[in-house]
XYZ file of C-alpha atoms in Angstrom:
276
model
C 0.038 0.097 0.326
C 1.130 3.337 -0.893
C 1.907 5.740 2.058
C 1.473 9.482 1.350
C 1.922 12.740 3.665
C 1.425 16.170 3.550
C 3.805 18.711 5.841
C 1.808 22.015 6.505
C 5.186 24.402 6.467
C 3.292 27.578 5.058
C 2.592 29.074 7.780
C 3.974 32.948 9.150
C 5.834 31.711 12.206
C 4.498 34.839 14.195
C 5.345 33.262 17.464
C 8.991 32.793 16.948
C 9.674 36.119 15.951
C 12.156 37.775 15.786
C 13.522 34.510 14.462
C 10.992 34.210 11.437
C 11.618 37.747 10.557
C 14.473 36.276 8.106
C 13.385 32.302 7.867
C 10.219 29.974 7.690
C 8.882 28.396 10.859
C 9.850 25.321 9.207
C 13.774 25.858 9.178
C 14.069 27.214 12.650
C 16.064 24.496 14.369
C 15.763 22.477 17.544
C 19.123 20.727 18.889
C 20.936 21.557 15.691
C 18.297 20.473 12.981
C 15.415 22.091 11.435
C 11.614 21.098 12.317
C 11.216 20.321 8.637
C 14.430 17.935 8.444
C 12.887 16.283 11.814
C 9.455 15.665 10.338
C 10.653 14.268 6.898
C 13.102 11.949 8.525
C 10.387 10.756 11.016
C 8.029 9.813 7.994
C 11.039 8.410 6.177
C 11.572 6.259 8.807
C 7.946 5.183 9.030
C 8.274 4.030 5.050
C 6.289 6.913 3.701
C 6.717 6.764 -0.214
C 5.296 10.483 -1.044
C 5.711 13.431 0.740
C 4.146 17.012 -0.365
C 5.400 20.280 1.457
C 3.431 23.415 0.972
C 5.171 26.803 1.381
C 4.277 30.273 1.569
C 6.432 32.385 3.925
C 9.918 32.341 2.437
C 9.075 29.729 0.390
C 12.226 29.993 -1.814
C 14.275 29.007 1.566
C 12.407 26.029 1.720
C 12.609 24.898 -1.891
C 16.269 25.472 -1.720
C 16.580 23.305 1.477
C 15.165 20.537 -0.027
C 17.078 20.921 -3.212
C 20.393 21.348 -1.330
C 19.439 17.758 0.718
C 18.265 16.054 -2.478
C 14.675 15.714 -0.839
C 16.551 13.567 1.719
C 16.241 10.889 -1.047
C 12.316 10.977 -1.156
C 9.719 11.746 -3.599
C 8.956 15.075 -2.368
C 6.752 17.855 -4.005
C 6.084 21.297 -3.196
C 2.895 23.030 -3.016
C 3.586 26.832 -3.605
C 1.188 28.813 -1.793
C 3.641 32.038 -2.302
C 0.871 34.261 -3.814
C -1.923 33.715 -1.111
C -1.771 31.575 2.106
C -4.689 29.459 2.009
C -4.534 28.110 5.611
C -5.072 24.309 5.998
C -7.834 23.182 4.682
C -7.383 25.545 1.325
C -3.947 24.565 1.482
C -4.746 20.383 1.437
C -7.162 21.271 -1.132
C -4.482 23.113 -3.437
C -2.420 20.095 -3.160
C -4.904 17.397 -4.465
C -3.192 17.089 -8.057
C -0.260 16.093 -6.021
C -1.698 13.182 -4.394
C -2.706 9.731 -5.709
C -6.689 9.974 -4.717
C -6.729 6.042 -4.139
C -4.696 6.446 -0.724
C -5.073 8.139 2.471
C -3.151 11.273 3.141
C -0.930 11.875 6.612
C -1.353 15.580 7.404
C 1.430 16.764 9.988
C 2.256 19.901 11.185
C 5.651 21.174 10.783
C 5.920 22.373 14.214
C 4.967 19.371 16.054
C 6.948 16.608 18.033
C 5.738 13.655 19.388
C 6.322 10.238 20.306
C 3.454 8.957 17.821
C 4.477 5.856 15.669
C 3.322 7.551 12.734
C 3.530 4.092 10.608
C 0.967 2.416 13.142
C -1.379 5.390 13.084
C -1.639 5.430 9.557
C -1.876 1.765 9.242
C -5.527 2.190 10.979
C -6.708 3.185 8.032
C -6.015 -0.129 6.599
C -9.826 -1.492 7.402
C -11.288 1.705 6.604
C -10.424 2.842 3.293
C -12.929 4.970 1.730
C -11.867 4.569 -1.815
C -13.332 2.037 -4.296
C -10.360 -0.853 -3.602
C -12.872 -3.532 -4.288
C -12.525 -4.394 -0.602
C -15.377 -3.998 2.177
C -14.322 -1.144 4.506
C -16.087 1.286 6.584
C -16.112 4.817 4.926
C -14.966 7.684 7.268
C -13.940 10.922 6.360
C -10.851 11.566 8.227
C -9.036 10.384 11.497
C -7.842 13.132 13.965
C -5.055 12.503 16.488
C -6.439 13.881 19.983
C -5.580 13.757 23.282
C -6.473 15.196 26.936
C -4.372 18.132 27.932
C -5.141 21.725 29.277
C -5.942 23.996 27.131
C -8.995 26.606 26.078
C -10.366 24.969 22.967
C -11.556 21.451 22.176
C -13.069 19.118 19.734
C -16.152 16.927 21.204
C -16.287 13.711 20.435
C -19.318 11.167 21.151
C -19.041 7.433 22.814
C -18.149 5.979 19.553
C -15.125 8.768 18.909
C -16.902 10.465 16.433
C -16.434 14.254 15.963
C -19.660 15.973 16.952
C -18.688 19.562 17.898
C -16.356 22.115 19.371
C -16.253 24.087 22.472
C -14.297 27.223 23.509
C -14.084 27.122 27.311
C -12.852 30.759 27.929
C -15.899 32.089 25.779
C -18.841 29.397 26.075
C -18.492 29.265 22.165
C -19.733 26.104 20.806
C -19.980 24.656 17.212
C -21.842 21.832 16.036
C -24.052 20.502 13.252
C -26.042 18.705 15.882
C -28.589 20.398 17.578
C -28.488 17.973 20.389
C -25.138 18.469 20.850
C -25.405 21.911 20.647
C -27.839 22.277 23.462
C -25.857 19.977 25.484
C -22.644 22.072 25.221
C -24.388 25.359 25.672
C -26.071 24.229 28.688
C -22.526 23.281 30.400
C -21.073 25.393 32.933
C -17.571 25.613 32.091
C -14.509 26.358 34.361
C -12.266 28.905 32.999
C -9.362 26.503 32.954
C -9.378 22.829 32.308
C -9.208 20.359 35.013
C -6.653 17.953 35.371
C -8.991 14.915 34.382
C -10.516 14.503 31.202
C -14.515 16.402 31.050
C -17.260 14.301 29.696
C -20.444 16.540 29.121
C -24.274 15.181 29.504
C -22.246 11.810 30.337
C -21.273 10.961 26.254
C -19.791 14.085 24.933
C -15.883 13.572 25.570
C -13.711 16.621 25.198
C -9.954 16.310 23.373
C -7.427 18.477 22.121
C -6.381 18.084 18.628
C -2.765 17.170 17.883
C -2.149 18.624 14.686
C -1.593 15.109 13.279
C -4.510 13.584 11.363
C -5.377 11.135 8.493
C -7.323 12.832 5.806
C -9.312 10.464 3.374
C -9.616 11.800 -0.550
C -13.530 11.115 -0.886
C -13.441 14.967 1.118
C -12.001 16.566 -1.722
C -15.471 16.990 -3.523
C -17.227 18.293 -0.370
C -14.433 21.015 -0.300
C -15.711 22.218 -3.719
C -18.019 25.313 -2.459
C -15.442 26.455 0.349
C -13.703 29.967 -0.284
C -10.048 29.639 -1.252
C -8.907 30.592 2.438
C -10.435 28.110 5.387
C -9.357 25.949 8.111
C -9.306 22.191 8.165
C -10.853 22.107 11.290
C -13.907 24.199 10.571
C -14.108 22.146 7.652
C -14.172 18.850 9.652
C -16.739 20.327 11.752
C -18.869 21.729 8.844
C -18.607 17.924 7.564
C -18.757 15.696 10.405
C -22.654 15.394 10.052
C -22.481 13.859 6.704
C -19.393 11.300 6.823
C -17.830 10.177 10.030
C -14.845 12.319 11.300
C -13.143 10.031 14.003
C -10.622 10.816 16.867
C -8.021 8.425 17.890
C -7.174 8.790 21.996
C -3.382 7.945 22.611
C -3.230 7.841 26.287
C 0.754 7.809 26.278
C 0.775 10.391 23.837
C 3.799 12.822 24.790
C 3.500 15.909 22.270
C 4.995 19.448 22.088
C 3.808 22.323 19.640
C 7.018 24.021 19.183
C 5.245 27.219 18.107
C 6.730 30.116 20.540
C 10.184 31.064 21.196
C 10.019 30.157 25.057
C 9.329 26.304 23.753
C 12.573 26.403 21.933
C 14.800 25.095 25.028
C 12.103 22.980 26.018
C 11.860 21.289 22.856
C 15.451 20.123 23.149
C 14.737 18.781 26.397
C 11.569 17.213 25.183
C 13.520 15.413 22.421
C 15.977 13.971 25.016
C 13.014 12.509 27.074
C 11.690 11.044 23.923
C 14.880 9.286 23.084
């Protein structure tokens, strides 16, 4: 089975200023190695055959970096968003022609470090292929890596780990295509800060934080047709989860760090040492 992935590397990296005044976030180094190189090598170790990297901010530097490293011996193509940053959903849609639409696509933010077994996570899709492969399958749209951690914004899943909504604990704002879910979330009194233990609403709505790693099924591409050029993939998932199952995968022993701020760079070095 072919294994393909997309690395989100087009962001402006505003939280990493002033470093990103002169380079893209993807080329910021942690312990002597760029974030982009770390993700590429992890995907290579997991035997991915084909990678797509989207670029925008200082795009030429990323293109030169890949060329200077001979694409790390992999089949890597660039989805160029230099003219306009398309956000995560728009970025996936623009890159559609660069993928084999018979296979799912692993999506990985460039600034995420984790202990996730990428090969195993991708192979969870073996029994849920949405494409017409002639083998019985359960049709889903995406699988999202999630976990419980303290944050302000959570995805909401039912007992079967199907995505049903989203909530902001600070503002009480909710999003869901399901009326009963919206009612349950809107009636809930939320703490200003998340608790140490996972939250469950109305006995069977589970709150989890998104990791920035997910598997996207090509059967979702047609549903993107009416979206604007720039849109969030999370908003897209929330808009479509009533039509096609978007499921969560809760890795209870997940160790994950978002290297998105200057003060996390030194912590990231320690985090990598702990991962081994």
